[in-house]
XYZ file of N, CA and C in Angstrom:
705
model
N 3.212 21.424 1.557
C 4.169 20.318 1.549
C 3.424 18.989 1.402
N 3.817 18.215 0.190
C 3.160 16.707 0.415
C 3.434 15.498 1.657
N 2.916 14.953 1.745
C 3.485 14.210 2.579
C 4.464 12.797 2.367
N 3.941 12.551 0.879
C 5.063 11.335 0.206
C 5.536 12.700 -1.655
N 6.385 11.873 -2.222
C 7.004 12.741 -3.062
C 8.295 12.011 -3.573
N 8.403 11.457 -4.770
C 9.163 10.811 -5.252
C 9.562 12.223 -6.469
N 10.625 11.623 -7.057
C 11.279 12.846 -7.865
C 12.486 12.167 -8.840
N 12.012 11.893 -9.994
C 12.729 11.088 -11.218
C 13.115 9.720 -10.162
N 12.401 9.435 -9.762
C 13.042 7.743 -9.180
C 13.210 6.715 -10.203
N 14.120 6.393 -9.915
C 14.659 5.321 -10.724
C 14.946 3.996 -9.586
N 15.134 2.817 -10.481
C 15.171 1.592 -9.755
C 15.910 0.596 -10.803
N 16.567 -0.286 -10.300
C 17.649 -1.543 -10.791
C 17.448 -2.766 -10.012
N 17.003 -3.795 -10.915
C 17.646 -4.922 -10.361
C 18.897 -5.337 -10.857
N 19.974 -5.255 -10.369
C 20.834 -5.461 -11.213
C 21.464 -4.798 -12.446
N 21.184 -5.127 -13.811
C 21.951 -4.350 -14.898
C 20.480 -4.149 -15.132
N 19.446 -4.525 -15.085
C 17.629 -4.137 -15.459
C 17.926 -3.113 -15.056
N 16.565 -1.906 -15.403
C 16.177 -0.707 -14.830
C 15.073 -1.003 -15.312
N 14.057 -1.047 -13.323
C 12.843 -1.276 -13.791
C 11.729 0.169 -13.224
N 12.606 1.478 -12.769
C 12.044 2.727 -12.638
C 12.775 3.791 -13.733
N 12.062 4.542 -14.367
C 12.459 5.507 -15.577
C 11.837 6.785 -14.903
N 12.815 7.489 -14.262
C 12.076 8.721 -13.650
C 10.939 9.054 -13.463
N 10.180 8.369 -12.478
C 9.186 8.313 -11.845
C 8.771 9.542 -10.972
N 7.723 10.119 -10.799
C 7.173 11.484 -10.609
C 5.592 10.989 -10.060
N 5.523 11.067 -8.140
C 4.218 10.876 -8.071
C 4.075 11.848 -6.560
N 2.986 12.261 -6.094
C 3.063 12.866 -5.143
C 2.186 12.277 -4.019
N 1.935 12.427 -2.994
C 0.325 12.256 -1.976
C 0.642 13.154 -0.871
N -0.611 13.213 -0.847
C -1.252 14.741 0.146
C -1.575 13.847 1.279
N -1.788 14.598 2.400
C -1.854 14.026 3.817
C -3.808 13.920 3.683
N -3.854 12.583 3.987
C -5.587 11.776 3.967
C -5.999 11.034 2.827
N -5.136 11.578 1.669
C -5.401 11.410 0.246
C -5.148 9.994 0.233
N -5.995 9.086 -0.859
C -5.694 8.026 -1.607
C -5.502 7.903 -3.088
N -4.287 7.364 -2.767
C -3.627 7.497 -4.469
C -3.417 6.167 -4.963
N -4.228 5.445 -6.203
C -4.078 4.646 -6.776
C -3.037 4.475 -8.079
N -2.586 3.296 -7.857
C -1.395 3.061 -8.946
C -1.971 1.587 -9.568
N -1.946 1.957 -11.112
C -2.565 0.980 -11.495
C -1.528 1.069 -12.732
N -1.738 -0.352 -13.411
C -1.112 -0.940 -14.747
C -0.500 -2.443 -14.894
N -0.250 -2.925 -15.943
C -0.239 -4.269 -15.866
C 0.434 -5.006 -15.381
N 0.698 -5.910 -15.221
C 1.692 -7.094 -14.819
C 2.777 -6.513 -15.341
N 4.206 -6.168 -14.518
C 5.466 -6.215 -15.238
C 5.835 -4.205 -15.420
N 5.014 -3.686 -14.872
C 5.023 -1.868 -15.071
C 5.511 -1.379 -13.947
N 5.845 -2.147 -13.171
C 7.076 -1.469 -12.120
C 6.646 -0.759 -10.908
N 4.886 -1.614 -10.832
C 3.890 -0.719 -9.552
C 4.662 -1.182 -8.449
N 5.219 -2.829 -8.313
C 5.532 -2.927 -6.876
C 6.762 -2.469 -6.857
N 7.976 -2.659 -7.918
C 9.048 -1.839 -7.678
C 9.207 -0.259 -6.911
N 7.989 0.338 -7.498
C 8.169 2.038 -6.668
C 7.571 1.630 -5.384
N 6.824 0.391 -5.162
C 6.428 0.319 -3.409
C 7.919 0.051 -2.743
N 8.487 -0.896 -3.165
C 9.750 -1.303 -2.681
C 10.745 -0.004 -2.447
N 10.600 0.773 -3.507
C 11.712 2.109 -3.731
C 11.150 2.939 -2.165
N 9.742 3.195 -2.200
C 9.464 3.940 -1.199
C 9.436 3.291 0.398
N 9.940 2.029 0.375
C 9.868 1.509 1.896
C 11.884 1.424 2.219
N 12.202 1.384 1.028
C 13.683 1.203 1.197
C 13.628 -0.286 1.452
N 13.247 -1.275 0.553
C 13.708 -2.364 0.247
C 14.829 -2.065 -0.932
N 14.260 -1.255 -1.889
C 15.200 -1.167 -2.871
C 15.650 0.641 -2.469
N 17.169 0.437 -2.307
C 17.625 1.463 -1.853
C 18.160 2.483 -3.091
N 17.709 4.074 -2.894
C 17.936 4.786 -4.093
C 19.100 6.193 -3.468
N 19.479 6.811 -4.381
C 19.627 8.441 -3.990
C 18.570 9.330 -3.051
N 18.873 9.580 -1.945
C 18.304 10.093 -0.947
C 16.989 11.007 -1.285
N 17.252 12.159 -2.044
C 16.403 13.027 -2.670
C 15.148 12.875 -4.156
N 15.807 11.194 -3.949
C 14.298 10.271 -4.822
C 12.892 10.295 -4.415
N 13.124 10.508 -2.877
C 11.735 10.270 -2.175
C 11.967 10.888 -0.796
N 10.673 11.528 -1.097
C 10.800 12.916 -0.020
C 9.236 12.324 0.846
N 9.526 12.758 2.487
C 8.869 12.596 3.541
C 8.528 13.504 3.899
N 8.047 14.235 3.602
C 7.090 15.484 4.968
C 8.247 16.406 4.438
N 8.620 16.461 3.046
C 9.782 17.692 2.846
C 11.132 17.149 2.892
N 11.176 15.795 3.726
C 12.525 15.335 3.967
C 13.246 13.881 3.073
N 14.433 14.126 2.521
C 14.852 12.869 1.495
C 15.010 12.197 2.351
N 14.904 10.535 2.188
C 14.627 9.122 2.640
C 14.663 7.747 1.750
N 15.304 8.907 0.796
C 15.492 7.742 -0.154
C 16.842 6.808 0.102
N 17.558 6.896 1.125
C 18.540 6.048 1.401
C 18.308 5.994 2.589
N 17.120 5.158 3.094
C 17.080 4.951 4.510
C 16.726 3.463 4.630
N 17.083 3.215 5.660
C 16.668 1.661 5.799
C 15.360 1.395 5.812
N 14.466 -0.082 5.375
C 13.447 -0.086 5.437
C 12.762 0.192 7.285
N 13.402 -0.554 8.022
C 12.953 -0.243 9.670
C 12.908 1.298 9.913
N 13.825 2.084 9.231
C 13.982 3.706 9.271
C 12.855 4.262 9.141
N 12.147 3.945 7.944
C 10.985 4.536 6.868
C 10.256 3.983 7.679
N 9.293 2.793 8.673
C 8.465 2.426 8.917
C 8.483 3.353 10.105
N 9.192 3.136 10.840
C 9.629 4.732 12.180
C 9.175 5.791 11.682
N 9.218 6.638 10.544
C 8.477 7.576 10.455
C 7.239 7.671 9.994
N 6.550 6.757 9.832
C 5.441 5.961 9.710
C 4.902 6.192 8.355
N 5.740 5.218 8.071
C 5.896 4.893 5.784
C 5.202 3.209 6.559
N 4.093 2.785 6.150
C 4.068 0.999 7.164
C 3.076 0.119 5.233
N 3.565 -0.779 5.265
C 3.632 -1.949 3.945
C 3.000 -2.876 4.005
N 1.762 -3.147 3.063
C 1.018 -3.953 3.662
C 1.145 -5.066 2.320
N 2.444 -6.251 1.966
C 2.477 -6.737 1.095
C 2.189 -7.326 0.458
N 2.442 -7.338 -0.772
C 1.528 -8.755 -1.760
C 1.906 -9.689 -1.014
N 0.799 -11.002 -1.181
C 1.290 -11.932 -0.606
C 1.161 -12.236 1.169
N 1.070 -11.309 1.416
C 0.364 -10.999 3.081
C 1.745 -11.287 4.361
N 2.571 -12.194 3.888
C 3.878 -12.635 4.419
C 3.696 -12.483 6.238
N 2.811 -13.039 6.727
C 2.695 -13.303 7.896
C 3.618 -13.965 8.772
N 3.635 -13.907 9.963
C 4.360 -15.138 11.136
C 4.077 -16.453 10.761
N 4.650 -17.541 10.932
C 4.057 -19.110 10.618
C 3.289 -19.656 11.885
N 4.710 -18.989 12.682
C 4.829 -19.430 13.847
C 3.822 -18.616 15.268
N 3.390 -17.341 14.495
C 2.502 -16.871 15.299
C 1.437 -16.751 15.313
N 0.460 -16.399 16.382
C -0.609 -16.794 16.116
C -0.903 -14.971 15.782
N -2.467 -14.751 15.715
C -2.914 -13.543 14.620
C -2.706 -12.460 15.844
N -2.471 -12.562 17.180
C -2.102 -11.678 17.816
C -1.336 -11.286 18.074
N -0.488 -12.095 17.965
C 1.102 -11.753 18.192
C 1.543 -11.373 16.608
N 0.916 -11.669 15.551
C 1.299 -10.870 14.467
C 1.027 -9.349 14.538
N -0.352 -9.081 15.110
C -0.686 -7.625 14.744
C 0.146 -7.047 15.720
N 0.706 -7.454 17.031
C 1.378 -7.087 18.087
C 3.236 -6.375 17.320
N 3.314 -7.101 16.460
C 4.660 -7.015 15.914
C 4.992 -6.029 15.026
N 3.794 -5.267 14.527
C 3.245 -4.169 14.145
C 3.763 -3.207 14.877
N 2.745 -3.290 15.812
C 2.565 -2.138 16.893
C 4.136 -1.796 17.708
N 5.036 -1.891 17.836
C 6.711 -2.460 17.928
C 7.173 -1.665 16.771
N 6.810 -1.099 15.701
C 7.754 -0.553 14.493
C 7.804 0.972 14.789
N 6.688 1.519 15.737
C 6.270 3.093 15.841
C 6.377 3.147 17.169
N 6.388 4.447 17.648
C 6.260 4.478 19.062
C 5.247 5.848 18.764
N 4.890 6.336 17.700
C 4.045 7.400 17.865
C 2.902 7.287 18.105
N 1.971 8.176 18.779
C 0.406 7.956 19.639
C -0.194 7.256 18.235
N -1.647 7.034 18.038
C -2.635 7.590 17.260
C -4.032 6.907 17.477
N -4.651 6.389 16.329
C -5.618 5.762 17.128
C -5.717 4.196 17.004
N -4.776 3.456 16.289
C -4.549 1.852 16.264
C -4.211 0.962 17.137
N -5.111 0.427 17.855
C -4.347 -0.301 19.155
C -5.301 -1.757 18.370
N -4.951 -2.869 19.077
C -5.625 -3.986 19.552
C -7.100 -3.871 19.083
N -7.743 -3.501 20.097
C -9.163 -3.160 19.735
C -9.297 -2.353 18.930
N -8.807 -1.744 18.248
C -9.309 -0.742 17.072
C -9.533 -1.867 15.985
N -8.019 -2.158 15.730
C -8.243 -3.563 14.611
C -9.186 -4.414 14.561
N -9.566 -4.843 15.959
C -10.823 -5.841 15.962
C -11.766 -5.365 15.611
N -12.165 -3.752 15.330
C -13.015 -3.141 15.472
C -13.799 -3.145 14.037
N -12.288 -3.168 13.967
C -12.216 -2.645 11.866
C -12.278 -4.178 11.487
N -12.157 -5.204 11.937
C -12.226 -6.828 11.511
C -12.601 -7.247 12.480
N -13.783 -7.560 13.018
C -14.222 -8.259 14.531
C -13.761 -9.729 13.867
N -13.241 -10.651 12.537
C -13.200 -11.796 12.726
C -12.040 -12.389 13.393
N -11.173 -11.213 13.492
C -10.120 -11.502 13.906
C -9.845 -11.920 15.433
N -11.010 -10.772 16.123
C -11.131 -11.018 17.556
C -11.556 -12.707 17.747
N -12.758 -13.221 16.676
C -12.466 -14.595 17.507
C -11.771 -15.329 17.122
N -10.488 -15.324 16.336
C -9.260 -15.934 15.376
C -8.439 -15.555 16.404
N -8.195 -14.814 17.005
C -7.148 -14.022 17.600
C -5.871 -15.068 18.308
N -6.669 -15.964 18.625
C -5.395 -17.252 19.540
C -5.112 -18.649 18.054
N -5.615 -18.024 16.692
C -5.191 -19.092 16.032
C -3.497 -18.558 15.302
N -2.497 -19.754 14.776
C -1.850 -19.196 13.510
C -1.938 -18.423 12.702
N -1.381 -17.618 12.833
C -1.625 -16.598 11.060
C -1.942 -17.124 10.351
N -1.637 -18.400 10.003
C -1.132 -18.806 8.639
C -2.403 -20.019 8.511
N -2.685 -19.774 9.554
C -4.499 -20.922 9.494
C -5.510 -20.615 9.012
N -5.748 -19.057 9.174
C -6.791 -18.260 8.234
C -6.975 -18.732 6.876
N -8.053 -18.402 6.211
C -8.189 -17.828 4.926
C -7.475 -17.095 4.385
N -7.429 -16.589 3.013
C -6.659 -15.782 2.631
C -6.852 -14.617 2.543
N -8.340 -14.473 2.819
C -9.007 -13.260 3.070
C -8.566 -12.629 4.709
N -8.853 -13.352 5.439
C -8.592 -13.290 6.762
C -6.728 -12.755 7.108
N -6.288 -13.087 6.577
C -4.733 -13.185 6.212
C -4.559 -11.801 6.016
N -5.638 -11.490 4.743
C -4.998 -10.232 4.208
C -5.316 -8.295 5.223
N -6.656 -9.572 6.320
C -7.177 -8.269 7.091
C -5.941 -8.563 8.310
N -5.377 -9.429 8.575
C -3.981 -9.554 9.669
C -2.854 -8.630 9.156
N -2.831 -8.942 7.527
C -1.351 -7.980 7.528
C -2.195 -6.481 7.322
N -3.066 -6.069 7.035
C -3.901 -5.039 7.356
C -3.595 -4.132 8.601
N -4.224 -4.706 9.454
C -4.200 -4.621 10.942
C -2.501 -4.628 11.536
N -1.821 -5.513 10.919
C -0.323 -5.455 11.166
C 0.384 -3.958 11.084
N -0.364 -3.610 9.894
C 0.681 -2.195 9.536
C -0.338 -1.057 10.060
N -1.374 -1.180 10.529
C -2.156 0.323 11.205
C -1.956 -0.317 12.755
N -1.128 -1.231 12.945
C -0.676 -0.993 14.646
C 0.191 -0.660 14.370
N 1.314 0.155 13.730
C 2.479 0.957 13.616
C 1.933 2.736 13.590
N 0.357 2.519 13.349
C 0.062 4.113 13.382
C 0.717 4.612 12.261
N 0.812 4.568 10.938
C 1.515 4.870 9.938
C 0.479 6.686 9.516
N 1.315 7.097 9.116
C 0.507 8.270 8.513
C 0.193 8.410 6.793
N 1.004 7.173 6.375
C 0.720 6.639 4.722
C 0.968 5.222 4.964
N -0.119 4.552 4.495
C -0.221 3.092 4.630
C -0.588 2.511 2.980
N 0.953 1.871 2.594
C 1.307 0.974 1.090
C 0.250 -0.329 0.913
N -0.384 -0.038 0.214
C -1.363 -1.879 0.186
C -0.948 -1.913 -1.119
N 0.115 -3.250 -1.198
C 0.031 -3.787 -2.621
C -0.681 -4.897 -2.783
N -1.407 -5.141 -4.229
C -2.472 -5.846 -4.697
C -2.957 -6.762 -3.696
N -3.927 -5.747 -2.452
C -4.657 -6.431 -1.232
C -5.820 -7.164 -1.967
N -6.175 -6.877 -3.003
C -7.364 -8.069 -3.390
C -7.101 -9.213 -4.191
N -5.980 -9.471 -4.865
C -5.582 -10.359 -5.652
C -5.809 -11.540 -4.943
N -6.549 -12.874 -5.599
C -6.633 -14.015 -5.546
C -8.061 -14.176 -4.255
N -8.270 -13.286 -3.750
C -9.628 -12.942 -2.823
C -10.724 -13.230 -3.228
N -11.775 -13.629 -2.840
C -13.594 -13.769 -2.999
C -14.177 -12.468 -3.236
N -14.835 -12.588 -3.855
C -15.039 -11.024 -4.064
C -15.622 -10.392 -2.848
N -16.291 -11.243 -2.292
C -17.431 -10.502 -0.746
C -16.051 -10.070 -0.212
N -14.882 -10.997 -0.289
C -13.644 -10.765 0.655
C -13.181 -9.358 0.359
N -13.173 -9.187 -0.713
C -13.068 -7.797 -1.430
C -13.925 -6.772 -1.077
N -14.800 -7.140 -1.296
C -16.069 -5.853 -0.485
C -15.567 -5.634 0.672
N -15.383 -6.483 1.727
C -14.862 -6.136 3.036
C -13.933 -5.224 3.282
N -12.758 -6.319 2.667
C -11.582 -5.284 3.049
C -12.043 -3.720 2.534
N -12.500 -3.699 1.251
C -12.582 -2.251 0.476
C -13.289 -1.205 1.259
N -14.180 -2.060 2.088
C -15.436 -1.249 3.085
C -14.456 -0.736 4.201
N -13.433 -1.227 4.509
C -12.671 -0.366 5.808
C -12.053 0.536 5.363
N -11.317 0.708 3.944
C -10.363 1.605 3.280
C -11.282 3.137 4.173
N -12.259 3.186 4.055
C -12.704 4.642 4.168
C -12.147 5.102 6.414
N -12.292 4.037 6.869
C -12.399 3.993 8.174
C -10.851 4.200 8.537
N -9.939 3.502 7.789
C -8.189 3.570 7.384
C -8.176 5.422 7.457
N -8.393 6.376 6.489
C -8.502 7.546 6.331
C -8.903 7.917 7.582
N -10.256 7.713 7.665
C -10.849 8.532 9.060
C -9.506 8.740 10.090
N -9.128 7.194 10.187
C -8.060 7.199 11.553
C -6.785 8.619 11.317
N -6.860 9.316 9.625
C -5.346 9.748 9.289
C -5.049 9.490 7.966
N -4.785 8.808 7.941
C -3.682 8.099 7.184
C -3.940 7.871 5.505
N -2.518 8.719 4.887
C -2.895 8.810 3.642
C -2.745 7.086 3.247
N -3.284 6.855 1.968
C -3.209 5.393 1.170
C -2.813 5.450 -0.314
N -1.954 4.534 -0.169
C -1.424 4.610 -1.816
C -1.455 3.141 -2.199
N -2.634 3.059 -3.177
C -3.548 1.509 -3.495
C -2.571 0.857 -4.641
N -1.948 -0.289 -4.579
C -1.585 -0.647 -6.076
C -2.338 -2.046 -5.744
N -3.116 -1.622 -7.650
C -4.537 -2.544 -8.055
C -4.538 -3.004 -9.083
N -4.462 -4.192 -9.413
C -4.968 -4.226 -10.524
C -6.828 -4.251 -10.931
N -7.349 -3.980 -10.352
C -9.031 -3.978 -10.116
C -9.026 -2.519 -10.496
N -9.192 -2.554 -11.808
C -8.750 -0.735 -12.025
C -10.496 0.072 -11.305
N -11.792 -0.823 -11.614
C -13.132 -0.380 -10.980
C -12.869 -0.234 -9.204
N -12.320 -1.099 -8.538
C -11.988 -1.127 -7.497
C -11.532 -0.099 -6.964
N -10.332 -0.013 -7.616
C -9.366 1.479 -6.951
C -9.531 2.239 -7.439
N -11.234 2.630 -8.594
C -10.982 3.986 -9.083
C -12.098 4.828 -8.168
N -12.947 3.736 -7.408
C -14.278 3.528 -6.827
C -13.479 4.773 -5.415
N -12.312 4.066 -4.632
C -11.990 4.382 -3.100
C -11.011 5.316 -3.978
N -10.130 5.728 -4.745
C -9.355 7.052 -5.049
C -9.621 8.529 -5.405
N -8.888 9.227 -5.012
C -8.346 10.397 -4.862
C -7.901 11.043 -6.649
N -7.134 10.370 -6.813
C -6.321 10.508 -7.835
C -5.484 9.031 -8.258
N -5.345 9.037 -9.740
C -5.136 7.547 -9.850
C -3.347 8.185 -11.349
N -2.249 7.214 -10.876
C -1.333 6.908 -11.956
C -1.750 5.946 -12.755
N -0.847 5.838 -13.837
C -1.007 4.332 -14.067
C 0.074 4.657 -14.993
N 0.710 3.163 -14.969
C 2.026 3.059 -15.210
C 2.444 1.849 -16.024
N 3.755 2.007 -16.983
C 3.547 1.052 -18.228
C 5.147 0.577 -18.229
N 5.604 0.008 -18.269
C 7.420 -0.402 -18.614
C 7.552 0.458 -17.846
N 7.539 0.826 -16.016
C 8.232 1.760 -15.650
C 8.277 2.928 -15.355
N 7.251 3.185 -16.278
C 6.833 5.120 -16.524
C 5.826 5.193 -16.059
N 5.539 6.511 -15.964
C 3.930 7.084 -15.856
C 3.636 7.337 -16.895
N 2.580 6.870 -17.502
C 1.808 6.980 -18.347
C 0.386 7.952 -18.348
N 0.088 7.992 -17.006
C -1.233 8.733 -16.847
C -1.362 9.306 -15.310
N -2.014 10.526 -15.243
C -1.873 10.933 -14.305
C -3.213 12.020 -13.761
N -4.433 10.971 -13.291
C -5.893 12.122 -12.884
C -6.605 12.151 -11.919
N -7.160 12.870 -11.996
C -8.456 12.417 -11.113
C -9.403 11.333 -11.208
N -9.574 10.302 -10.195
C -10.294 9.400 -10.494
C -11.167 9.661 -10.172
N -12.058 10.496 -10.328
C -13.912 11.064 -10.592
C -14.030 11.106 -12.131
N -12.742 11.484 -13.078
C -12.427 12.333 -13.750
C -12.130 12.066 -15.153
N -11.637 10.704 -14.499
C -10.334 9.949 -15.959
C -11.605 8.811 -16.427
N -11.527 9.335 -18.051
C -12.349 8.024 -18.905
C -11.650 6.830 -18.941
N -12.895 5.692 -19.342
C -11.793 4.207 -20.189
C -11.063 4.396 -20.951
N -11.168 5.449 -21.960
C -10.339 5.799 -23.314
C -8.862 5.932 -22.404
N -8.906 6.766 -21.559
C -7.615 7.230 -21.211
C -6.365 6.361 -20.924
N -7.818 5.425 -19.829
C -6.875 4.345 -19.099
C -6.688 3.581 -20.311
N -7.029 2.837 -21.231
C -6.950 1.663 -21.819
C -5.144 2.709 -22.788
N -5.368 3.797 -22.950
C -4.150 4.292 -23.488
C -3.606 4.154 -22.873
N -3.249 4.359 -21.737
C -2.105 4.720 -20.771
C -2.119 3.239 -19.992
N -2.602 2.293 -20.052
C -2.279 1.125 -19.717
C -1.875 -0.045 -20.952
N -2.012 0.194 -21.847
C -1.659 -0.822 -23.394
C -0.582 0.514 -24.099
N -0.214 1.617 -23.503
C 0.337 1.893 -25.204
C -0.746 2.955 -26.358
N -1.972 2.146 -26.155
C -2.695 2.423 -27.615
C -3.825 3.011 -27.095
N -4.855 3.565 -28.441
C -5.590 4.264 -28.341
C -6.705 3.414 -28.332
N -7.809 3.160 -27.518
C -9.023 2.379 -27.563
C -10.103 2.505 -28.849
């Protein structure tokens, strides 16, 4: 049994349709990268799978079970937890009481508390009594990090966690991805850093107007492939 599992998902804004039967799976520990360009509908299937954008129940399967019409607070309870573009922090809180607000979405054991996070970001421990929103953007992006592994998630969503980052900032965060696993927890990367996420994956999509276009092993899959399955064309 997988542990995530979508099945012809489709998605609408409106009279748009920006999912065309979508077909992806993840295994429990596994990291699965989703890659493709601006406008290919990577964050739409994050949205589909948290139940921001609400579908037919049997779109997206949990541990065997449809959830595709569940509320987003529903899906984070069974520990589906979103770590968003954009980082969308507290204004008003400071970085402890953000990761605290986390930890409030799950009630299941595991190993994410307080000190784990600091553990996995000691900068946070001495940030810990500032604003969220005072950090860096790097710093920011290890808060909403830390936000969604105090829910103890057993698949944890990072959409484009490196975008607009320093690259060292990038090394960092990328250096915990492996420590994320250790704790459990499968990961499903959407990147545009196709070296990035082919470096920490499992298996990589990549996706074009909507579709899947490609579907391998990232030990496995050439440039030829990707540059097809991300443009359309043949390199």
């Amino acid at each position: 049994m997988m542990l995530l599992e979508t099945r012809a998902l489709t998605a609408n804004y409106g009279q748009f349709r920006a999912l065309f039967g979508v077909d992806i799976t993840v295994a429990a520990g596994e990291c699965v990268a989703i890659i493709g360009a601006n406008g290919a509908g990577k964050s739409t299937l994050m949205r589909s799978i948290t139940g921001v954008i609400r579908n037919e129940a049997a779109m997206v399967l949990h541990r065997g079970e449809p959830i595709g019409a569940l509320s987003s607070a529903e899906i984070m309870k069974r520990g589906i937890a979103m770590v968003p573009e954009g980082r969308r922090l507290f204004a008003s809180l400071s970085v402890e009481e953000n990761l605290l607000i986390g930890g409030q979405a799950r009630k299941a054991p595991g190993p994410w508390s307080l000190e784990a996070v600091y553990d996995l970001f000691p900068i946070l421990r001495e940030r810990r009594k500032n604003p969220g929103t005072a950090l860096s953007g790097g710093q920011q992006q290890m808060v909403a990090i830390g936000r969604a592994l105090m829910s103890n998630p057993d698949l944890l969503l990072c959409d484009e966690i490196s975008l607009g980052l320093a690259p060292v900032v990038i090394r960092d965060i990328y250096a915990a991805l492996p420590k994320v696993r250790e704790g459990g927890a499968a990961i499903v990367l959407v990147e545009q850093d196709i070296g990035k996420a082919l470096a920490v994956a499992d298996r990589v999509y990549c996706m074009m107007e909507g579709r899947v276009t490609l579907v391998a092993k990232a030990a496995e899959v050439t440039r030829e492939e990707i540059h097809s399955a991300y443009f359309g064309v043949a390199a």
